mmCIF file of C-alpha atoms and ligand atoms in Angstrom:
data_model
loop_
_atom_site.group_PDB
_atom_site.id
_atom_site.type_symbol
_atom_site.label_atom_id
_atom_site.label_comp_id
_atom_site.label_asym_id
_atom_site.label_seq_id
_atom_site.Cartn_x
_atom_site.Cartn_y
_atom_site.Cartn_z
ATOM 1 C CA UNK A 281 0.001 -0.002 0.001
ATOM 2 C CA UNK A 282 1.343 3.462 -0.925
ATOM 3 C CA UNK A 283 0.327 5.614 2.079
ATOM 4 C CA UNK A 284 -0.998 9.183 1.706
ATOM 5 C CA UNK A 285 1.856 10.497 3.850
ATOM 6 C CA UNK A 286 4.891 9.308 5.743
ATOM 7 C CA UNK A 287 8.007 10.573 7.467
ATOM 8 C CA UNK A 288 11.545 10.601 6.074
ATOM 9 C CA UNK A 289 14.209 9.656 8.649
ATOM 10 C CA UNK A 290 17.889 9.888 7.672
ATOM 11 C CA UNK A 291 20.970 8.362 9.300
ATOM 12 C CA UNK A 292 21.821 11.894 10.515
ATOM 13 C CA UNK A 293 18.418 12.094 12.243
ATOM 14 C CA UNK A 294 19.100 8.774 13.977
ATOM 15 C CA UNK A 295 22.606 9.872 15.037
ATOM 16 C CA UNK A 296 21.186 13.128 16.447
ATOM 17 C CA UNK A 297 18.737 11.210 18.628
ATOM 18 C CA UNK A 298 21.391 8.732 19.768
ATOM 19 C CA UNK A 299 23.669 11.637 20.797
ATOM 20 C CA UNK A 300 20.955 12.956 23.105
ATOM 21 C CA UNK A 301 20.422 9.498 24.601
ATOM 22 C CA UNK A 302 24.121 9.427 25.525
ATOM 23 C CA UNK A 303 24.011 12.957 27.003
ATOM 24 C CA UNK A 304 23.011 14.276 30.447
ATOM 25 C CA UNK A 305 19.677 15.718 29.384
ATOM 26 C CA UNK A 306 16.681 13.867 27.987
ATOM 27 C CA UNK A 307 14.295 16.766 28.547
ATOM 28 C CA UNK A 308 14.650 20.505 29.254
ATOM 29 C CA UNK A 309 18.225 20.389 27.977
ATOM 30 C CA UNK A 310 20.027 22.434 25.317
ATOM 31 C CA UNK A 311 18.279 21.037 22.209
ATOM 32 C CA UNK A 312 14.939 22.664 22.931
ATOM 33 C CA UNK A 313 16.325 26.218 22.660
ATOM 34 C CA UNK A 314 18.428 25.280 19.628
ATOM 35 C CA UNK A 315 15.420 23.845 17.827
ATOM 36 C CA UNK A 316 13.269 26.856 18.786
ATOM 37 C CA UNK A 317 15.868 29.346 17.576
ATOM 38 C CA UNK A 318 16.529 27.479 14.327
ATOM 39 C CA UNK A 319 12.840 27.207 13.456
ATOM 40 C CA UNK A 320 12.210 30.850 14.385
ATOM 41 C CA UNK A 321 15.146 31.916 12.178
ATOM 42 C CA UNK A 322 13.769 29.807 9.314
ATOM 43 C CA UNK A 323 10.350 31.450 9.607
ATOM 44 C CA UNK A 324 11.705 34.957 10.159
ATOM 45 C CA UNK A 325 10.051 35.430 13.548
ATOM 46 C CA UNK A 326 11.430 36.462 16.956
ATOM 47 C CA UNK A 327 10.401 33.525 19.139
ATOM 48 C CA UNK A 328 9.561 29.844 18.930
ATOM 49 C CA UNK A 329 8.150 27.887 21.875
ATOM 50 C CA UNK A 330 8.371 24.099 21.453
ATOM 51 C CA UNK A 331 5.550 22.040 22.941
ATOM 52 C CA UNK A 332 4.339 18.440 23.030
ATOM 53 C CA UNK A 333 2.012 18.672 20.003
ATOM 54 C CA UNK A 334 0.159 21.160 17.822
ATOM 55 C CA UNK A 335 -2.878 20.400 19.956
ATOM 56 C CA UNK A 336 -0.949 21.582 23.041
ATOM 57 C CA UNK A 337 0.277 24.548 20.982
ATOM 58 C CA UNK A 338 -3.290 25.556 20.030
ATOM 59 C CA UNK A 339 -4.504 25.169 23.619
ATOM 60 C CA UNK A 340 -1.565 27.226 24.980
ATOM 61 C CA UNK A 341 -1.987 29.893 22.302
ATOM 62 C CA UNK A 342 -5.680 30.316 23.186
ATOM 63 C CA UNK A 343 -4.828 30.521 26.903
ATOM 64 C CA UNK A 344 -2.042 33.026 26.269
ATOM 65 C CA UNK A 345 -4.611 35.268 24.535
ATOM 66 C CA UNK A 346 -6.877 34.980 27.578
ATOM 67 C CA UNK A 347 -9.557 32.765 26.003
ATOM 68 C CA UNK A 348 -11.816 31.488 28.794
ATOM 69 C CA UNK A 349 -15.366 30.728 29.874
ATOM 70 C CA UNK A 350 -17.966 32.522 27.812
ATOM 71 C CA UNK A 351 -15.550 33.624 25.089
ATOM 72 C CA UNK A 352 -16.044 32.779 21.442
ATOM 73 C CA UNK A 353 -13.457 31.428 18.965
ATOM 74 C CA UNK A 354 -13.981 30.997 15.210
ATOM 75 C CA UNK A 355 -12.181 28.628 12.881
ATOM 76 C CA UNK A 356 -12.642 26.779 9.590
ATOM 77 C CA UNK A 357 -14.988 23.780 9.329
ATOM 78 C CA UNK A 358 -12.462 22.168 6.961
ATOM 79 C CA UNK A 359 -9.786 21.262 9.490
ATOM 80 C CA UNK A 360 -8.596 18.673 11.966
ATOM 81 C CA UNK A 361 -10.539 18.402 15.240
ATOM 82 C CA UNK A 362 -7.813 20.105 17.288
ATOM 83 C CA UNK A 363 -8.365 23.543 15.673
ATOM 84 C CA UNK A 364 -11.832 23.621 17.269
ATOM 85 C CA UNK A 365 -11.237 21.534 20.395
ATOM 86 C CA UNK A 366 -8.640 24.007 21.718
ATOM 87 C CA UNK A 367 -11.385 26.576 22.322
ATOM 88 C CA UNK A 368 -13.449 23.999 24.215
ATOM 89 C CA UNK A 369 -10.469 23.139 26.476
ATOM 90 C CA UNK A 370 -10.542 26.798 27.572
ATOM 91 C CA UNK A 371 -14.289 26.702 28.272
ATOM 92 C CA UNK A 372 -14.989 28.890 25.250
ATOM 93 C CA UNK A 373 -17.564 28.344 22.512
ATOM 94 C CA UNK A 374 -16.509 27.597 18.967
ATOM 95 C CA UNK A 375 -18.122 28.678 15.718
ATOM 96 C CA UNK A 376 -17.077 28.193 12.114
ATOM 97 C CA UNK A 377 -16.654 30.351 9.009
ATOM 98 C CA UNK A 378 -17.401 28.580 5.724
ATOM 99 C CA UNK A 379 -14.653 27.967 3.178
ATOM 100 C CA UNK A 380 -13.702 29.485 -0.148
ATOM 101 C CA UNK A 381 -14.697 27.060 -2.924
ATOM 102 C CA UNK A 382 -11.390 27.527 -4.773
ATOM 103 C CA UNK A 383 -8.766 27.330 -1.991
ATOM 104 C CA UNK A 384 -10.787 25.344 0.617
ATOM 105 C CA UNK A 385 -9.462 27.845 3.198
ATOM 106 C CA UNK A 386 -11.630 30.161 5.311
ATOM 107 C CA UNK A 387 -13.548 32.483 2.977
ATOM 108 C CA UNK A 388 -12.755 36.159 3.534
ATOM 109 C CA UNK A 389 -16.212 37.155 2.217
ATOM 110 C CA UNK A 390 -17.946 34.742 4.597
ATOM 111 C CA UNK A 391 -15.795 36.050 7.439
ATOM 112 C CA UNK A 392 -16.608 39.688 6.649
ATOM 113 C CA UNK A 393 -20.348 38.932 6.514
ATOM 114 C CA UNK A 394 -20.257 36.932 9.741
ATOM 115 C CA UNK A 395 -18.393 39.721 11.550
ATOM 116 C CA UNK A 396 -21.044 42.257 10.531
ATOM 117 C CA UNK A 397 -23.747 39.981 11.982
ATOM 118 C CA UNK A 398 -21.716 39.237 15.112
ATOM 119 C CA UNK A 399 -21.271 42.931 15.853
ATOM 120 C CA UNK A 400 -25.002 43.510 15.375
ATOM 121 C CA UNK A 401 -25.843 40.732 17.851
ATOM 122 C CA UNK A 402 -23.090 41.806 20.261
ATOM 123 C CA UNK A 403 -21.139 38.543 20.171
ATOM 124 C CA UNK A 404 -17.837 39.022 18.378
ATOM 125 C CA UNK A 405 -15.188 36.303 18.635
ATOM 126 C CA UNK A 406 -12.170 36.920 20.849
ATOM 127 C CA UNK A 407 -9.887 34.865 18.598
ATOM 128 C CA UNK A 408 -9.998 33.593 15.019
ATOM 129 C CA UNK A 409 -7.917 30.528 14.133
ATOM 130 C CA UNK A 410 -7.052 30.596 10.427
ATOM 131 C CA UNK A 411 -6.080 27.141 9.134
ATOM 132 C CA UNK A 412 -3.707 26.924 6.159
ATOM 133 C CA UNK A 413 -5.401 23.905 4.620
ATOM 134 C CA UNK A 414 -3.182 21.452 2.698
ATOM 135 C CA UNK A 415 -0.224 23.840 3.155
ATOM 136 C CA UNK A 416 -1.589 26.865 1.311
ATOM 137 C CA UNK A 417 -1.636 30.072 3.341
ATOM 138 C CA UNK A 418 -5.023 31.729 3.910
ATOM 139 C CA UNK A 419 -5.546 35.274 2.625
ATOM 140 C CA UNK A 420 -3.947 36.509 5.852
ATOM 141 C CA UNK A 421 -3.572 40.111 4.760
ATOM 142 C CA UNK A 422 -7.344 40.425 4.289
ATOM 143 C CA UNK A 423 -8.162 38.370 7.402
ATOM 144 C CA UNK A 424 -5.771 40.514 9.440
ATOM 145 C CA UNK A 425 -7.373 43.738 8.153
ATOM 146 C CA UNK A 426 -10.787 42.439 9.301
ATOM 147 C CA UNK A 427 -9.375 41.305 12.654
ATOM 148 C CA UNK A 428 -7.911 44.780 13.237
ATOM 149 C CA UNK A 429 -11.191 46.426 12.306
ATOM 150 C CA UNK A 430 -13.161 44.283 14.789
ATOM 151 C CA UNK A 431 -10.541 43.981 17.552
ATOM 152 C CA UNK A 432 -10.139 40.216 17.166
ATOM 153 C CA UNK A 433 -6.849 38.329 17.803
ATOM 154 C CA UNK A 434 -5.476 35.896 15.227
ATOM 155 C CA UNK A 435 -3.835 32.487 15.549
ATOM 156 C CA UNK A 436 -2.610 30.709 12.414
ATOM 157 C CA UNK A 437 -2.927 26.920 12.482
ATOM 158 C CA UNK A 438 -0.019 26.143 10.139
ATOM 159 C CA UNK A 439 0.108 22.439 10.988
ATOM 160 C CA UNK A 440 0.078 21.794 7.217
ATOM 161 C CA UNK A 441 2.146 24.773 6.178
ATOM 162 C CA UNK A 442 5.677 24.694 7.585
ATOM 163 C CA UNK A 443 7.871 25.958 4.730
ATOM 164 C CA UNK A 444 5.021 27.616 2.815
ATOM 165 C CA UNK A 445 5.577 31.091 1.368
ATOM 166 C CA UNK A 446 3.219 34.041 1.598
ATOM 167 C CA UNK A 447 3.712 37.583 0.281
ATOM 168 C CA UNK A 448 7.483 37.386 0.295
ATOM 169 C CA UNK A 449 7.852 35.748 3.727
ATOM 170 C CA UNK A 450 7.604 32.326 5.317
ATOM 171 C CA UNK A 451 4.401 31.203 7.011
ATOM 172 C CA UNK A 452 5.131 31.460 10.740
ATOM 173 C CA UNK A 453 6.633 34.958 10.578
ATOM 174 C CA UNK A 454 3.448 36.238 12.302
ATOM 175 C CA UNK A 455 3.338 39.344 10.152
ATOM 176 C CA UNK A 456 -0.470 39.044 10.130
ATOM 177 C CA UNK A 457 -1.168 37.250 13.425
ATOM 178 C CA UNK A 458 -0.287 37.105 17.124
ATOM 179 C CA UNK A 459 0.917 33.489 16.914
ATOM 180 C CA UNK A 460 1.401 30.619 14.473
ATOM 181 C CA UNK A 461 1.153 26.935 15.381
ATOM 182 C CA UNK A 462 3.046 24.043 13.749
ATOM 183 C CA UNK A 463 2.680 20.249 14.092
ATOM 184 C CA UNK A 464 5.520 17.731 13.910
ATOM 185 C CA UNK A 465 3.336 14.626 13.705
ATOM 186 C CA UNK A 466 4.933 12.070 11.318
ATOM 187 C CA UNK A 467 2.519 12.768 8.424
ATOM 188 C CA UNK A 468 3.270 16.497 8.525
ATOM 189 C CA UNK A 469 6.116 18.269 6.696
ATOM 190 C CA UNK A 470 8.761 17.656 9.387
ATOM 191 C CA UNK A 471 8.569 15.288 12.348
ATOM 192 C CA UNK A 472 9.649 14.900 15.970
ATOM 193 C CA UNK A 473 7.388 11.853 16.533
ATOM 194 C CA UNK A 474 4.860 13.969 18.385
ATOM 195 C CA UNK A 475 5.546 17.663 18.759
ATOM 196 C CA UNK A 476 4.559 21.208 18.005
ATOM 197 C CA UNK A 477 5.748 24.802 18.091
ATOM 198 C CA UNK A 478 4.206 28.228 18.558
ATOM 199 C CA UNK A 479 5.940 31.171 16.903
ATOM 200 C CA UNK A 480 5.374 34.808 17.878
ATOM 201 C CA UNK A 481 6.991 38.234 17.712
ATOM 202 C CA UNK A 482 5.508 39.190 21.090
ATOM 203 C CA UNK A 483 7.822 38.460 24.034
ATOM 204 C CA UNK A 484 4.975 38.719 26.571
ATOM 205 C CA UNK A 485 3.149 35.928 24.722
ATOM 206 C CA UNK A 486 6.393 33.930 24.496
ATOM 207 C CA UNK A 487 6.887 34.157 28.277
ATOM 208 C CA UNK A 488 3.282 33.161 28.864
ATOM 209 C CA UNK A 489 3.587 30.143 26.526
ATOM 210 C CA UNK A 490 6.770 29.020 28.296
ATOM 211 C CA UNK A 491 5.043 29.133 31.698
ATOM 212 C CA UNK A 492 1.963 27.322 30.390
ATOM 213 C CA UNK A 493 4.043 24.418 29.086
ATOM 214 C CA UNK A 494 5.655 23.930 32.504
ATOM 215 C CA UNK A 495 2.888 23.996 35.154
ATOM 216 C CA UNK A 496 2.801 27.797 35.432
ATOM 217 C CA UNK A 497 6.169 27.775 37.235
ATOM 218 C CA UNK A 498 8.228 30.958 37.634
ATOM 219 C CA UNK A 499 11.872 31.080 38.721
ATOM 220 C CA UNK A 500 12.882 34.601 37.675
ATOM 221 C CA UNK A 501 13.690 36.292 41.063
ATOM 222 C CA UNK A 502 12.045 39.534 39.956
ATOM 223 C CA UNK A 503 8.733 37.697 39.383
ATOM 224 C CA UNK A 504 8.582 35.947 42.785
ATOM 225 C CA UNK A 505 6.444 37.063 45.712
ATOM 226 C CA UNK A 506 8.950 35.602 48.197
ATOM 227 C CA UNK A 507 12.435 36.455 47.075
ATOM 228 C CA UNK A 508 14.414 35.171 50.087
ATOM 229 C CA UNK A 509 13.693 31.444 49.868
ATOM 230 C CA UNK A 510 16.803 30.185 48.057
ATOM 231 C CA UNK A 511 18.002 28.865 44.725
ATOM 232 C CA UNK A 512 15.642 25.849 44.732
ATOM 233 C CA UNK A 513 12.536 27.995 45.003
ATOM 234 C CA UNK A 514 9.832 28.503 42.364
ATOM 235 C CA UNK A 515 6.302 29.858 42.432
ATOM 236 C CA UNK A 516 3.101 29.082 40.583
ATOM 237 C CA UNK A 517 0.821 32.067 39.924
ATOM 238 C CA UNK A 518 -1.410 30.534 37.252
ATOM 239 C CA UNK A 519 -2.554 27.108 36.057
ATOM 240 C CA UNK A 520 -0.142 25.471 33.611
ATOM 241 C CA UNK A 521 0.436 22.019 32.146
ATOM 242 C CA UNK A 522 3.197 19.608 31.251
ATOM 243 C CA UNK A 523 3.269 20.416 27.528
ATOM 244 C CA UNK A 524 7.035 20.106 27.117
ATOM 245 C CA UNK A 525 8.835 18.596 24.155
ATOM 246 C CA UNK A 526 11.771 16.328 25.081
ATOM 247 C CA UNK A 527 15.381 16.953 24.045
ATOM 248 C CA UNK A 528 15.240 13.652 22.177
ATOM 249 C CA UNK A 529 12.433 15.075 20.031
ATOM 250 C CA UNK A 530 14.048 18.506 19.703
ATOM 251 C CA UNK A 531 17.307 16.936 18.427
ATOM 252 C CA UNK A 532 15.294 15.032 15.821
ATOM 253 C CA UNK A 533 13.460 18.224 14.852
ATOM 254 C CA UNK A 534 16.680 20.218 14.563
ATOM 255 C CA UNK A 535 18.213 17.519 12.365
ATOM 256 C CA UNK A 536 15.054 17.337 10.206
ATOM 257 C CA UNK A 537 15.039 21.124 9.847
ATOM 258 C CA UNK A 538 18.306 20.921 7.866
ATOM 259 C CA UNK A 539 16.355 19.073 5.157
ATOM 260 C CA UNK A 540 13.211 21.190 5.319
ATOM 261 C CA UNK A 541 13.925 23.049 2.076
ATOM 262 C CA UNK A 542 14.587 19.714 0.360
ATOM 263 C CA UNK A 543 11.291 18.347 1.732
ATOM 264 C CA UNK A 544 9.395 21.378 0.404
ATOM 265 C CA UNK A 545 11.125 21.376 -2.992
ATOM 266 C CA UNK A 546 10.311 17.693 -3.463
ATOM 267 C CA UNK A 547 6.673 18.132 -2.439
ATOM 268 C CA UNK A 548 6.334 21.066 -4.846
ATOM 269 C CA UNK A 549 7.874 19.095 -7.691
ATOM 270 C CA UNK A 550 5.585 16.109 -7.052
ATOM 271 C CA UNK A 551 2.531 18.394 -6.861
ATOM 272 C CA UNK A 552 3.439 20.023 -10.193
ATOM 273 C CA UNK A 553 3.894 16.538 -11.651
ATOM 274 C CA UNK A 554 0.432 15.486 -10.402
ATOM 275 C CA UNK A 555 -1.016 18.653 -11.987
ATOM 276 C CA UNK A 556 0.477 17.684 -15.342
ATOM 277 C CA UNK A 557 -0.392 13.975 -15.156
ATOM 278 C CA UNK A 558 -3.978 14.554 -14.052
ATOM 279 C CA UNK A 559 -4.826 17.211 -16.651
ATOM 280 C CA UNK A 560 -7.798 16.076 -18.721
ATOM 281 C CA UNK A 561 -9.306 13.782 -16.062
ATOM 282 C CA UNK A 562 -12.755 14.716 -14.684
ATOM 283 C CA UNK A 563 -11.199 16.259 -11.552
ATOM 284 C CA UNK A 564 -10.535 19.626 -10.016
ATOM 285 C CA UNK A 565 -6.823 19.806 -9.157
ATOM 286 C CA UNK A 566 -5.607 22.147 -6.385
ATOM 287 C CA UNK A 567 -5.954 25.876 -6.956
ATOM 288 C CA UNK A 568 -2.893 27.938 -6.118
ATOM 289 C CA UNK A 569 -3.702 31.431 -4.879
ATOM 290 C CA UNK A 570 -1.488 34.263 -6.110
ATOM 291 C CA UNK A 571 1.008 35.744 -3.657
ATOM 292 C CA UNK A 572 2.202 32.533 -2.095
ATOM 293 C CA UNK A 573 3.358 28.986 -2.590
ATOM 294 C CA UNK A 574 1.996 25.972 -0.731
ATOM 295 C CA UNK A 575 4.095 23.636 1.439
ATOM 296 C CA UNK A 576 1.997 20.804 -0.069
ATOM 297 C CA UNK A 577 1.195 18.798 3.037
ATOM 298 C CA UNK A 578 -1.722 17.415 1.015
ATOM 299 C CA UNK A 579 -2.520 17.048 -2.670
ATOM 300 C CA UNK A 580 -6.322 17.124 -2.796
ATOM 301 C CA UNK A 581 -8.375 16.300 -5.878
ATOM 302 C CA UNK A 582 -12.085 17.024 -6.109
ATOM 303 C CA UNK A 583 -14.280 14.727 -8.195
ATOM 304 C CA UNK A 584 -16.269 16.641 -10.816
ATOM 305 C CA UNK A 585 -19.956 15.900 -10.227
ATOM 306 C CA UNK A 586 -21.532 13.674 -12.839
ATOM 307 C CA UNK A 587 -25.042 14.966 -13.554
ATOM 308 C CA UNK A 588 -27.677 12.677 -12.135
ATOM 309 C CA UNK A 589 -25.372 11.030 -9.577
ATOM 310 C CA UNK A 590 -24.700 11.791 -5.952
ATOM 311 C CA UNK A 591 -21.243 13.291 -5.589
ATOM 312 C CA UNK A 592 -20.605 11.446 -2.305
ATOM 313 C CA UNK A 593 -21.381 8.113 -4.010
ATOM 314 C CA UNK A 594 -19.094 8.937 -6.927
ATOM 315 C CA UNK A 595 -16.263 9.830 -4.551
ATOM 316 C CA UNK A 596 -16.818 6.670 -2.523
ATOM 317 C CA UNK A 597 -16.481 4.555 -5.657
ATOM 318 C CA UNK A 598 -13.235 6.224 -6.706
ATOM 319 C CA UNK A 599 -11.837 6.063 -3.157
ATOM 320 C CA UNK A 600 -12.695 2.370 -2.696
ATOM 321 C CA UNK A 601 -11.200 1.538 -6.083
ATOM 322 C CA UNK A 602 -7.948 3.343 -5.150
ATOM 323 C CA UNK A 603 -7.724 1.434 -1.867
ATOM 324 C CA UNK A 604 -8.390 -1.868 -3.651
ATOM 325 C CA UNK A 605 -5.524 -1.026 -6.005
ATOM 326 C CA UNK A 606 -3.106 -0.483 -3.113
ATOM 327 C CA UNK A 607 -3.284 3.297 -3.036
ATOM 328 C CA UNK A 608 -3.651 4.636 0.512
ATOM 329 C CA UNK A 609 -5.766 7.625 -0.451
ATOM 330 C CA UNK A 610 -7.406 9.546 2.377
ATOM 331 C CA UNK A 611 -10.048 12.237 2.872
ATOM 332 C CA UNK A 612 -9.468 15.615 4.563
ATOM 333 C CA UNK A 613 -11.788 16.662 6.162
ATOM 334 C CA UNK A 614 -15.215 15.569 7.300
ATOM 335 C CA UNK A 615 -16.543 18.992 8.414
ATOM 336 C CA UNK A 616 -15.765 19.417 12.127
ATOM 337 C CA UNK A 617 -19.195 20.959 12.989
ATOM 338 C CA UNK A 618 -20.858 17.733 11.782
ATOM 339 C CA UNK A 619 -18.938 15.588 14.293
ATOM 340 C CA UNK A 620 -21.357 14.121 16.857
ATOM 341 C CA UNK A 621 -19.689 16.120 19.646
ATOM 342 C CA UNK A 622 -20.341 19.396 17.813
ATOM 343 C CA UNK A 623 -23.814 18.421 16.559
ATOM 344 C CA UNK A 624 -24.699 17.906 20.205
ATOM 345 C CA UNK A 625 -23.692 21.521 20.688
ATOM 346 C CA UNK A 626 -26.131 22.792 18.091
ATOM 347 C CA UNK A 627 -24.400 22.547 14.724
ATOM 348 C CA UNK A 628 -26.343 20.925 11.884
ATOM 349 C CA UNK A 629 -26.028 19.816 8.239
ATOM 350 C CA UNK A 630 -26.493 22.648 5.748
ATOM 351 C CA UNK A 631 -24.908 25.280 7.978
ATOM 352 C CA UNK A 632 -21.551 25.377 6.134
ATOM 353 C CA UNK A 633 -22.603 24.347 2.625
ATOM 354 C CA UNK A 634 -19.266 24.958 0.876
ATOM 355 C CA UNK A 635 -17.296 22.847 3.365
ATOM 356 C CA UNK A 636 -19.937 20.105 3.097
ATOM 357 C CA UNK A 637 -19.977 20.102 -0.703
ATOM 358 C CA UNK A 638 -16.176 20.138 -0.816
ATOM 359 C CA UNK A 639 -16.029 17.167 1.580
ATOM 360 C CA UNK A 640 -18.348 15.063 -0.586
ATOM 361 C CA UNK A 641 -15.964 15.150 -3.546
ATOM 362 C CA UNK A 642 -12.509 15.348 -1.911
ATOM 363 C CA UNK A 643 -9.716 12.768 -2.005
ATOM 364 C CA UNK A 644 -6.123 13.265 -0.781
ATOM 365 C CA UNK A 645 -3.592 11.463 -2.985
ATOM 366 C CA UNK A 646 -0.268 10.130 -1.644
ATOM 367 C CA UNK A 647 2.294 12.919 -1.300
ATOM 368 C CA UNK A 648 5.495 12.791 0.752
ATOM 369 C CA UNK A 649 9.207 13.385 0.389
ATOM 370 C CA UNK A 650 10.233 9.828 -0.476
ATOM 371 C CA UNK A 651 7.351 9.127 -2.915
ATOM 372 C CA UNK A 652 9.077 8.066 -6.146
ATOM 373 C CA UNK A 653 7.958 9.077 -9.618
ATOM 374 C CA UNK A 654 7.252 5.402 -10.371
ATOM 375 C CA UNK A 655 4.961 5.241 -7.324
ATOM 376 C CA UNK A 656 3.309 8.481 -8.386
ATOM 377 C CA UNK A 657 2.731 7.015 -11.860
ATOM 378 C CA UNK A 658 1.125 4.017 -10.147
ATOM 379 C CA UNK A 659 -1.220 6.360 -8.250
ATOM 380 C CA UNK A 660 -2.171 8.154 -11.471
ATOM 381 C CA UNK A 661 -2.786 4.885 -13.334
ATOM 382 C CA UNK A 662 -4.967 3.617 -10.469
ATOM 383 C CA UNK A 663 -6.914 6.869 -10.516
ATOM 384 C CA UNK A 664 -7.452 6.693 -14.293
ATOM 385 C CA UNK A 665 -8.786 3.165 -13.832
ATOM 386 C CA UNK A 666 -10.987 4.239 -10.899
ATOM 387 C CA UNK A 667 -12.516 7.038 -12.981
ATOM 388 C CA UNK A 668 -13.089 5.005 -16.144
HETATM 389 C C1 LIG B 123 -2.270 17.609 12.644
HETATM 390 C C2 LIG B 123 -3.068 18.816 12.929
HETATM 391 C C3 LIG B 123 -3.249 19.334 14.214
HETATM 392 C C4 LIG B 123 -2.821 18.592 15.447
HETATM 393 O O1 LIG B 123 -1.486 18.273 15.439
HETATM 394 P P1 LIG B 123 -0.867 17.348 16.583
HETATM 395 O O2 LIG B 123 0.596 17.730 16.547
HETATM 396 O O3 LIG B 123 -1.111 15.939 16.156
HETATM 397 O O4 LIG B 123 -1.504 17.680 17.868
HETATM 398 C C5 LIG B 123 -3.929 20.526 14.362
HETATM 399 N N1 LIG B 123 -4.429 21.183 13.298
HETATM 400 C C6 LIG B 123 -4.302 20.702 12.050
HETATM 401 C C7 LIG B 123 -4.873 21.491 10.912
HETATM 402 C C8 LIG B 123 -3.633 19.497 11.822
HETATM 403 O O5 LIG B 123 -3.553 19.012 10.586
#
């Protein structure tokens, strides 16, 4: 089976991990800061805060912005569960903004209209989480302009988009947001096993994120209420967690980072090759918005509806045929508001029609660094057969 995604681990990656295992520090050692600084430098941002996962990163980012009981957070319905769940962890409510039918990212028009309504009803969101679906950056300049106008804070969920370019900078530079979140799960662009990072230009947010990942502990003498206790002493002033990344993981991440540009170049080349090989099939291939270049976490095709047939049934047939032919295709995403947990909280079918229609026809084809051209040809041949 050719999977839809997988990690690439080199001998250098393995050696980097083994070095840490032979060292004095398995966690909270020197590799965390090195990995944070290297990733921040790559993105062109002041700070990186490494955490246990992107889920932990999203939760911490919401907390650092003061999201709590009674607050409201908005995100895209076309995302992984964690982009919505993070608001619920904080006791906040979540709502969704429908997607753009070309990019499958949050629609700026839908956002603008929803903000007008929210102001009229007196319930504006505190935070909007923009998700860079498949690795393509949202229209952050426009989303940021709206956020400024309405006094809303922005988090970018760039779990798919490490290495993506946007308006002359790297995603993660936080030019248009307070914070950006990355995931290092093995199917993502770069891996640490499990792991995540928050980037920010705001040192107050950085300090807050660092406390949240370590139980809310403070050691800086100037920040302590009791300053005469001794060198062992720490204080907790707020509720934090154990959201730390280990040094073992950070060493792997730092080693992987050296190949990040290779990973991205390969994904871009494979995506361009899919575009060429799939031309002429009854499919919509990914749309690339001007002003940026995707990191290509996913290569998503959308089945062109056949008149007189249900799109979902058509997609199911193509998907099942691919799987039977040994192609580990996948589907991203079943709209989050239609999950039973969120339906129980009042969301219903028909509420986000573009995300729902997109979902019915979507298939993610295999795309990863070590996918060979021969394997890609096999995927294309299987797809031609599935569609015939
Ligand atoms: C993978 C993913 C996450 C969660 O990442 P973890 O590191 O597994 O916690 C969050 N948001 C999106 C969009 C993702 O794809």
